[in-house]
Amino acid sequence: MAAIKEIYKDDAKELVTLEIERLDDMQLECLDVLRGEHLLVQSGAIVRQLVLDDEGRPIINQATGAPVTVAIKDDGPRLAAIDRLLRIQERRAKLLGLDKPSKVASTTPDGAKAAPAAIIMVSETDAKL
């Protein structure tokens, strides 16, 4: 029985190692997206905005006579990469047992004795919602 348990333990270690390697690969891909520059695209074209002078007038390119524009950056892919990185970190923490359970004692607000029921504190902002 001990030998069988040891086989399963070795298999589990190998599986955890494989999963961690996969998470590492995914994390690297997400970091590439996070560090990359992403431009806002709409209807197949890069969205641009006018460059204005100090008085709020469009700056004109003297060579072409056209207004100067700059591409607008899209933060959506970066924010999605951050969300994905957090999910990867959560999964890694679970696999490695890094998240320790926390014990919470149910007491009255002054901490003197056990509360008879759960106490829910609501902020003024949440109460308005």
PDB file of C-alpha atoms in Angstrom:
ATOM      1  CA  MET A   1       0.000   0.000   0.000  1.00  0.00           C
ATOM      2  CA  ALA A   2       2.825   2.402   0.841  1.00  0.00           C
ATOM      3  CA  ALA A   3       4.414   1.760  -2.561  1.00  0.00           C
ATOM      4  CA  ILE A   4       1.118   2.470  -4.338  1.00  0.00           C
ATOM      5  CA  LYS A   5       0.651   5.697  -2.359  1.00  0.00           C
ATOM      6  CA  GLU A   6       4.199   6.732  -3.282  1.00  0.00           C
ATOM      7  CA  ILE A   7       3.483   6.152  -6.989  1.00  0.00           C
ATOM      8  CA  TYR A   8       0.408   8.373  -6.793  1.00  0.00           C
ATOM      9  CA  LYS A   9       2.366  11.005  -4.835  1.00  0.00           C
ATOM     10  CA  ASP A  10       5.084  11.051  -7.517  1.00  0.00           C
ATOM     11  CA  ASP A  11       2.445  11.311 -10.255  1.00  0.00           C
ATOM     12  CA  ALA A  12       0.789  14.190  -8.428  1.00  0.00           C
ATOM     13  CA  LYS A  13       4.116  16.016  -8.102  1.00  0.00           C
ATOM     14  CA  GLU A  14       4.745  15.579 -11.826  1.00  0.00           C
ATOM     15  CA  LEU A  15       1.249  16.843 -12.624  1.00  0.00           C
ATOM     16  CA  VAL A  16       1.680  19.915 -10.417  1.00  0.00           C
ATOM     17  CA  THR A  17       5.050  20.618 -12.052  1.00  0.00           C
ATOM     18  CA  LEU A  18       3.476  20.302 -15.503  1.00  0.00           C
ATOM     19  CA  GLU A  19       0.601  22.617 -14.550  1.00  0.00           C
ATOM     20  CA  ILE A  20       3.012  25.209 -13.128  1.00  0.00           C
ATOM     21  CA  GLU A  21       5.011  25.117 -16.380  1.00  0.00           C
ATOM     22  CA  ARG A  22       1.817  25.667 -18.368  1.00  0.00           C
ATOM     23  CA  LEU A  23       0.854  28.577 -16.122  1.00  0.00           C
ATOM     24  CA  ASP A  24       4.337  30.046 -16.598  1.00  0.00           C
ATOM     25  CA  ASP A  25       3.893  29.896 -20.389  1.00  0.00           C
ATOM     26  CA  MET A  26       0.476  31.544 -20.140  1.00  0.00           C
ATOM     27  CA  GLN A  27       1.865  34.221 -17.849  1.00  0.00           C
ATOM     28  CA  LEU A  28       4.615  35.066 -20.352  1.00  0.00           C
ATOM     29  CA  GLU A  29       2.027  35.410 -23.137  1.00  0.00           C
ATOM     30  CA  CYS A  30      -0.104  37.690 -20.951  1.00  0.00           C
ATOM     31  CA  LEU A  31       2.931  39.809 -20.086  1.00  0.00           C
ATOM     32  CA  ASP A  32       3.642  40.251 -23.804  1.00  0.00           C
ATOM     33  CA  VAL A  33       0.096  41.558 -24.287  1.00  0.00           C
ATOM     34  CA  LEU A  34       0.385  43.762 -21.209  1.00  0.00           C
ATOM     35  CA  ARG A  35       3.641  45.337 -22.388  1.00  0.00           C
ATOM     36  CA  GLY A  36       2.525  45.723 -26.001  1.00  0.00           C
ATOM     37  CA  GLU A  37       1.011  48.823 -27.545  1.00  0.00           C
ATOM     38  CA  HIS A  38      -2.586  48.461 -28.646  1.00  0.00           C
ATOM     39  CA  LEU A  39      -4.368  50.965 -30.830  1.00  0.00           C
ATOM     40  CA  LEU A  40      -8.109  51.527 -30.842  1.00  0.00           C
ATOM     41  CA  VAL A  41      -9.647  50.092 -34.003  1.00  0.00           C
ATOM     42  CA  GLN A  42     -13.178  50.738 -35.180  1.00  0.00           C
ATOM     43  CA  SER A  43     -14.728  49.428 -38.406  1.00  0.00           C
ATOM     44  CA  GLY A  44     -11.321  48.151 -39.487  1.00  0.00           C
ATOM     45  CA  ALA A  45      -9.538  51.495 -39.126  1.00  0.00           C
ATOM     46  CA  ILE A  46      -7.291  52.899 -36.408  1.00  0.00           C
ATOM     47  CA  VAL A  47      -9.123  55.627 -34.496  1.00  0.00           C
ATOM     48  CA  ARG A  48      -7.205  58.914 -34.481  1.00  0.00           C
ATOM     49  CA  GLN A  49      -7.699  62.260 -32.783  1.00  0.00           C
ATOM     50  CA  LEU A  50      -6.651  65.748 -33.733  1.00  0.00           C
ATOM     51  CA  VAL A  51      -3.607  67.353 -32.134  1.00  0.00           C
ATOM     52  CA  LEU A  52      -4.614  70.787 -30.839  1.00  0.00           C
ATOM     53  CA  ASP A  53      -2.504  73.859 -30.136  1.00  0.00           C
ATOM     54  CA  ASP A  54      -2.614  75.842 -26.879  1.00  0.00           C
ATOM     55  CA  GLU A  55      -5.721  77.684 -28.058  1.00  0.00           C
ATOM     56  CA  GLY A  56      -7.626  74.500 -28.931  1.00  0.00           C
ATOM     57  CA  ARG A  57      -7.207  74.766 -32.706  1.00  0.00           C
ATOM     58  CA  PRO A  58      -6.051  71.799 -34.822  1.00  0.00           C
ATOM     59  CA  ILE A  59      -2.364  71.846 -35.708  1.00  0.00           C
ATOM     60  CA  ILE A  60      -1.888  71.738 -39.474  1.00  0.00           C
ATOM     61  CA  ASN A  61       0.979  69.873 -41.158  1.00  0.00           C
ATOM     62  CA  GLN A  62       2.692  72.557 -43.278  1.00  0.00           C
ATOM     63  CA  ALA A  63       3.867  70.038 -45.887  1.00  0.00           C
ATOM     64  CA  THR A  64       0.502  68.398 -46.533  1.00  0.00           C
ATOM     65  CA  GLY A  65      -2.003  70.968 -45.304  1.00  0.00           C
ATOM     66  CA  ALA A  66      -3.799  68.195 -43.399  1.00  0.00           C
ATOM     67  CA  PRO A  67      -4.497  68.333 -39.672  1.00  0.00           C
ATOM     68  CA  VAL A  68      -2.028  66.442 -37.480  1.00  0.00           C
ATOM     69  CA  THR A  69      -3.538  63.406 -35.744  1.00  0.00           C
ATOM     70  CA  VAL A  70      -2.357  60.737 -33.337  1.00  0.00           C
ATOM     71  CA  ALA A  71      -3.636  57.203 -32.892  1.00  0.00           C
ATOM     72  CA  ILE A  72      -5.689  56.563 -29.763  1.00  0.00           C
ATOM     73  CA  LYS A  73      -4.402  53.789 -27.508  1.00  0.00           C
ATOM     74  CA  ASP A  74      -6.747  50.978 -26.505  1.00  0.00           C
ATOM     75  CA  ASP A  75      -6.440  49.968 -22.854  1.00  0.00           C
ATOM     76  CA  GLY A  76      -8.876  47.046 -23.237  1.00  0.00           C
ATOM     77  CA  PRO A  77      -6.279  44.395 -24.138  1.00  0.00           C
ATOM     78  CA  ARG A  78      -3.981  45.521 -21.323  1.00  0.00           C
ATOM     79  CA  LEU A  79      -6.784  45.408 -18.746  1.00  0.00           C
ATOM     80  CA  ALA A  80      -7.844  41.963 -20.009  1.00  0.00           C
ATOM     81  CA  ALA A  81      -4.219  40.780 -19.677  1.00  0.00           C
ATOM     82  CA  ILE A  82      -4.121  42.045 -16.078  1.00  0.00           C
ATOM     83  CA  ASP A  83      -7.325  40.146 -15.284  1.00  0.00           C
ATOM     84  CA  ARG A  84      -5.907  37.000 -16.862  1.00  0.00           C
ATOM     85  CA  LEU A  85      -2.616  37.375 -14.952  1.00  0.00           C
ATOM     86  CA  LEU A  86      -4.547  37.610 -11.694  1.00  0.00           C
ATOM     87  CA  ARG A  87      -6.429  34.416 -12.560  1.00  0.00           C
ATOM     88  CA  ILE A  88      -3.140  32.669 -13.345  1.00  0.00           C
ATOM     89  CA  GLN A  89      -1.691  33.811 -10.020  1.00  0.00           C
ATOM     90  CA  GLU A  90      -4.779  32.560  -8.178  1.00  0.00           C
ATOM     91  CA  ARG A  91      -4.495  29.169  -9.854  1.00  0.00           C
ATOM     92  CA  ARG A  92      -0.772  28.950  -9.068  1.00  0.00           C
ATOM     93  CA  ALA A  93      -1.434  29.823  -5.426  1.00  0.00           C
ATOM     94  CA  LYS A  94      -4.056  27.066  -5.189  1.00  0.00           C
ATOM     95  CA  LEU A  95      -1.760  24.476  -6.782  1.00  0.00           C
ATOM     96  CA  LEU A  96       1.101  25.367  -4.450  1.00  0.00           C
ATOM     97  CA  GLY A  97      -1.090  25.720  -1.358  1.00  0.00           C
ATOM     98  CA  LEU A  98      -0.067  29.332  -0.817  1.00  0.00           C
ATOM     99  CA  ASP A  99      -3.500  30.531   0.284  1.00  0.00           C
ATOM    100  CA  LYS A 100      -3.921  29.813   3.948  1.00  0.00           C
ATOM    101  CA  PRO A 101      -7.448  29.599   5.335  1.00  0.00           C
ATOM    102  CA  SER A 102      -8.232  32.355   7.787  1.00  0.00           C
ATOM    103  CA  LYS A 103     -10.222  31.811  10.959  1.00  0.00           C
ATOM    104  CA  VAL A 104     -12.848  34.388  11.746  1.00  0.00           C
ATOM    105  CA  ALA A 105     -14.481  34.505  15.134  1.00  0.00           C
ATOM    106  CA  SER A 106     -17.983  35.881  15.114  1.00  0.00           C
ATOM    107  CA  THR A 107     -18.067  38.494  17.899  1.00  0.00           C
ATOM    108  CA  THR A 108     -19.898  41.668  18.765  1.00  0.00           C
ATOM    109  CA  PRO A 109     -18.285  44.888  17.454  1.00  0.00           C
ATOM    110  CA  ASP A 110     -16.486  45.418  20.793  1.00  0.00           C
ATOM    111  CA  GLY A 111     -15.105  41.859  20.631  1.00  0.00           C
ATOM    112  CA  ALA A 112     -16.447  40.980  24.061  1.00  0.00           C
ATOM    113  CA  LYS A 113     -18.578  37.925  23.229  1.00  0.00           C
ATOM    114  CA  ALA A 114     -19.826  35.822  20.380  1.00  0.00           C
ATOM    115  CA  ALA A 115     -22.370  37.578  18.217  1.00  0.00           C
ATOM    116  CA  PRO A 116     -25.782  35.895  18.065  1.00  0.00           C
ATOM    117  CA  ALA A 117     -25.952  36.437  14.300  1.00  0.00           C
ATOM    118  CA  ALA A 118     -23.861  37.825  11.486  1.00  0.00           C
ATOM    119  CA  ILE A 119     -23.372  41.591  11.540  1.00  0.00           C
ATOM    120  CA  ILE A 120     -23.296  43.266   8.157  1.00  0.00           C
ATOM    121  CA  MET A 121     -21.748  46.726   7.946  1.00  0.00           C
ATOM    122  CA  VAL A 122     -22.821  48.810   4.943  1.00  0.00           C
ATOM    123  CA  SER A 123     -21.045  51.988   3.890  1.00  0.00           C
ATOM    124  CA  GLU A 124     -23.050  55.124   3.129  1.00  0.00           C
ATOM    125  CA  THR A 125     -22.102  54.813  -0.554  1.00  0.00           C
ATOM    126  CA  ASP A 126     -23.323  51.193  -0.725  1.00  0.00           C
ATOM    127  CA  ALA A 127     -26.517  52.098   1.102  1.00  0.00           C
ATOM    128  CA  LYS A 128     -27.339  54.688  -1.596  1.00  0.00           C
ATOM    129  CA  LEU A 129     -26.996  52.050  -4.307  1.00  0.00           C
TER     130      LEU A 129
END
